[in-house]
GROMACS .gro file of C-alpha atoms in nm:
model
  181
    1MET     CA    1  17.984   3.455   5.034
    2PRO     CA    2  18.201   3.719   5.220
    3ALA     CA    3  18.294   4.055   5.036
    4ARG     CA    4  18.649   3.897   4.983
    5ALA     CA    5  18.673   3.561   4.839
    6GLU     CA    6  18.993   3.364   4.807
    7ALA     CA    7  19.193   3.383   4.474
    8ASN     CA    8  19.300   3.060   4.311
    9HIS     CA    9  19.651   3.074   4.464
   10GLY     CA   10  19.535   3.130   4.828
   11ASP     CA   11  19.601   3.497   4.816
   12ALA     CA   12  19.328   3.739   4.946
   13PHE     CA   13  19.082   3.843   4.655
   14PRO     CA   14  19.192   4.208   4.582
   15ILE     CA   15  18.837   4.327   4.530
   16ALA     CA   16  18.626   4.430   4.830
   17VAL     CA   17  18.244   4.443   4.757
   18ALA     CA   18  17.997   4.650   4.971
   19PRO     CA   19  17.761   4.538   5.076
   20ASP     CA   20  17.871   4.166   5.058
   21GLU     CA   21  17.520   4.059   4.985
   22VAL     CA   22  17.229   4.222   4.797
   23VAL     CA   23  16.871   4.184   4.946
   24PHE     CA   24  16.559   4.323   4.788
   25PRO     CA   25  16.309   4.286   5.078
   26ASP     CA   26  15.924   4.273   5.032
   27VAL     CA   27  15.930   4.287   4.654
   28ALA     CA   28  15.606   4.357   4.476
   29PRO     CA   29  15.508   4.253   4.120
   30ASP     CA   30  15.588   4.489   3.819
   31THR     CA   31  15.809   4.727   4.042
   32LEU     CA   32  16.157   4.810   3.949
   33TYR     CA   33  16.410   4.802   4.251
   34ILE     CA   34  16.766   4.923   4.222
   35PHE     CA   35  17.059   4.843   4.453
   36ASN     CA   36  17.394   5.013   4.413
   37LEU     CA   37  17.707   4.806   4.456
   38ARG     CA   38  18.053   4.923   4.525
   39LEU     CA   39  18.353   4.723   4.423
   40GLN     CA   40  18.689   4.854   4.549
   41ASN     CA   41  19.036   4.731   4.468
   42VAL     CA   42  19.199   4.675   4.802
   43GLY     CA   43  19.494   4.518   4.658
   44PRO     CA   44  19.845   4.659   4.543
   45ASP     CA   45  19.806   4.622   4.165
   46THR     CA   46  19.565   4.734   3.904
   47VAL     CA   47  19.311   4.443   3.816
   48ARG     CA   48  19.091   4.371   3.521
   49VAL     CA   49  18.741   4.297   3.633
   50CYS     CA   50  18.470   4.126   3.449
   51LEU     CA   51  18.104   4.128   3.595
   52ALA     CA   52  17.847   3.857   3.500
   53PRO     CA   53  17.488   3.930   3.586
   54PRO     CA   54  17.283   3.681   3.772
   55ALA     CA   55  17.141   3.392   3.564
   56SER     CA   56  16.779   3.477   3.645
   57ALA     CA   57  16.616   3.717   3.397
   58LYS     CA   58  16.465   3.890   3.695
   59PHE     CA   59  16.798   4.053   3.786
   60SER     CA   60  16.989   4.264   3.559
   61PHE     CA   61  17.240   4.525   3.549
   62ALA     CA   62  17.123   4.888   3.486
   63ASP     CA   63  17.137   5.011   3.117
   64GLY     CA   64  17.469   5.127   3.032
   65ALA     CA   65  17.651   4.953   3.320
   66VAL     CA   66  18.018   4.905   3.247
   67THR     CA   67  18.086   4.539   3.327
   68SER     CA   68  18.442   4.499   3.207
   69PHE     CA   69  18.700   4.745   3.323
   70SER     CA   70  19.051   4.797   3.476
   71LEU     CA   71  19.050   4.907   3.847
   72ALA     CA   72  19.361   5.077   4.002
   73PRO     CA   73  19.459   5.020   4.368
   74GLY     CA   74  19.230   5.220   4.610
   75LEU     CA   75  18.965   5.310   4.339
   76SER     CA   76  18.609   5.199   4.339
   77HIS     CA   77  18.355   5.113   4.069
   78TYR     CA   78  17.977   5.153   4.138
   79LEU     CA   79  17.728   4.929   3.966
   80ASP     CA   80  17.343   4.936   3.980
   81LEU     CA   81  17.180   4.601   3.998
   82GLN     CA   82  16.813   4.584   3.919
   83PHE     CA   83  16.515   4.357   4.017
   84ARG     CA   84  16.182   4.335   3.840
   85ALA     CA   85  15.942   4.062   3.824
   86GLU     CA   86  15.591   4.035   3.675
   87GLU     CA   87  15.488   3.800   3.948
   88THR     CA   88  15.650   3.753   4.287
   89THR     CA   89  15.520   3.408   4.415
   90ALA     CA   90  15.859   3.296   4.562
   91ASP     CA   91  16.191   3.428   4.684
   92VAL     CA   92  16.461   3.455   4.412
   93HIS     CA   93  16.828   3.358   4.494
   94ASP     CA   94  17.104   3.404   4.251
   95ALA     CA   95  17.463   3.573   4.244
   96VAL     CA   96  17.677   3.826   4.052
   97ARG     CA   97  18.005   3.683   3.936
   98VAL     CA   98  18.318   3.892   3.978
   99SER     CA   99  18.602   3.747   3.759
  100LEU     CA  100  18.972   3.841   3.780
  101ALA     CA  101  19.275   3.694   3.637
  102CYS     CA  102  19.348   3.531   4.006
  103GLY     CA  103  19.000   3.388   4.046
  104ASP     CA  104  18.617   3.454   4.084
  105ALA     CA  105  18.393   3.560   4.368
  106LEU     CA  106  18.006   3.554   4.384
  107ILE     CA  107  17.804   3.828   4.548
  108PRO     CA  108  17.478   3.660   4.665
  109VAL     CA  109  17.156   3.845   4.554
  110ARG     CA  110  16.813   3.784   4.695
  111ALA     CA  111  16.461   3.906   4.623
  112LEU     CA  112  16.228   3.823   4.906
  113ILE     CA  113  15.851   3.823   4.886
  114PRO     CA  114  15.658   3.985   5.153
  115ARG     CA  115  15.588   3.776   5.441
  116PRO     CA  116  15.465   3.804   5.811
  117VAL     CA  117  15.728   3.808   6.091
  118LEU     CA  118  15.560   3.703   6.412
  119GLY     CA  119  15.711   3.731   6.758
  120LEU     CA  120  15.600   3.659   7.115
  121SER     CA  121  15.661   3.890   7.401
  122ALA     CA  122  15.751   3.581   7.605
  123LEU     CA  123  15.860   3.227   7.506
  124ALA     CA  124  15.781   3.082   7.859
  125VAL     CA  125  15.497   3.188   8.096
  126ASP     CA  126  15.563   3.140   8.469
  127PHE     CA  127  15.244   3.110   8.678
  128GLY     CA  128  15.445   3.081   9.011
  129THR     CA  129  15.310   2.881   9.289
  130LEU     CA  130  14.923   2.880   9.274
  131PRO     CA  131  14.680   2.715   9.519
  132PRO     CA  132  14.466   2.437   9.370
  133ALA     CA  133  14.153   2.540   9.185
  134VAL     CA  134  14.247   2.912   9.175
  135PRO     CA  135  14.228   3.062   8.815
  136ALA     CA  136  14.517   3.279   8.708
  137THR     CA  137  14.578   3.455   8.389
  138ARG     CA  138  14.888   3.573   8.211
  139THR     CA  139  14.907   3.781   7.898
  140VAL     CA  140  15.139   3.714   7.614
  141THR     CA  141  15.151   3.967   7.323
  142LEU     CA  142  15.192   3.838   6.973
  143THR     CA  143  15.333   4.111   6.723
  144ASN     CA  144  15.393   4.117   6.345
  145SER     CA  145  15.689   4.326   6.228
  146GLY     CA  146  15.643   4.181   5.863
  147ALA     CA  147  15.498   4.332   5.553
  148ILE     CA  148  15.184   4.128   5.533
  149ASP     CA  149  14.923   4.011   5.785
  150GLY     CA  150  15.013   3.679   5.952
  151GLN     CA  151  14.792   3.400   6.059
  152PHE     CA  152  14.865   3.229   6.386
  153ARG     CA  153  14.744   2.905   6.567
  154LEU     CA  154  14.861   2.819   6.928
  155ALA     CA  155  14.794   2.492   7.066
  156LEU     CA  156  14.843   2.269   7.366
  157PRO     CA  157  14.954   1.913   7.349
  158GLU     CA  158  14.687   1.688   7.207
  159PRO     CA  159  14.532   1.419   7.448
  160GLY     CA  160  14.726   1.102   7.441
  161THR     CA  161  15.066   1.286   7.385
  162PRO     CA  162  15.345   1.279   7.651
  163ASP     CA  163  15.275   1.631   7.773
  164ALA     CA  164  14.911   1.625   7.753
  165GLU     CA  165  14.833   1.571   8.129
  166ALA     CA  166  15.053   1.868   8.233
  167ALA     CA  167  14.873   2.093   7.991
  168GLN     CA  168  14.530   1.985   8.105
  169PRO     CA  169  14.448   2.287   8.338
  170PHE     CA  170  14.575   2.541   8.084
  171SER     CA  171  14.385   2.703   7.795
  172ILE     CA  172  14.482   2.957   7.523
  173THR     CA  173  14.251   3.234   7.423
  174PRO     CA  174  14.236   3.326   7.136
  175SER     CA  175  14.420   3.020   7.004
  176ARG     CA  176  14.402   3.128   6.637
  177GLY     CA  177  14.370   3.444   6.437
  178VAL     CA  178  14.532   3.704   6.226
  179VAL     CA  179  14.787   3.967   6.338
  180SER     CA  180  14.795   4.271   6.112
  181ALA     CA  181  15.116   4.392   5.957
   0.00000   0.00000   0.00000
């Protein structure tokens, strides 16, 4: 959801949130993560703001956080959002609710488990024009910009599939393995 939501009456939501989404990347078990949110009144009037934490118990506001307050035009309120989980086996998606008299807005929050992010140096390999029965080699580099090692498997079309005949003279070496983070 964008930093500014629509109010109930079609007016622009008078609170701007920065950033408009909270992401805790590569979370580890039993580790406390803290993210600072900024809410700014971009409207012409003082507004009463009420904040509701995400439903997941893994997210919380920092101790002593002020969650109900008035905010004058041009002023900002800062809030620390925390994430902690005993286990991190799956991504967690939730939201902080910002409530005003004119309507509500949701600030998406996500905690993401570590994962590999694999990339190829080329998505297509051009061998050009080759004489028959002359071997040629091209190199494609597989990289991992993720937080953990990534397994890969590259395969040519299986025999009997539509593209199998065109793939017959080609091979991939290595066809499977692990790319370190």
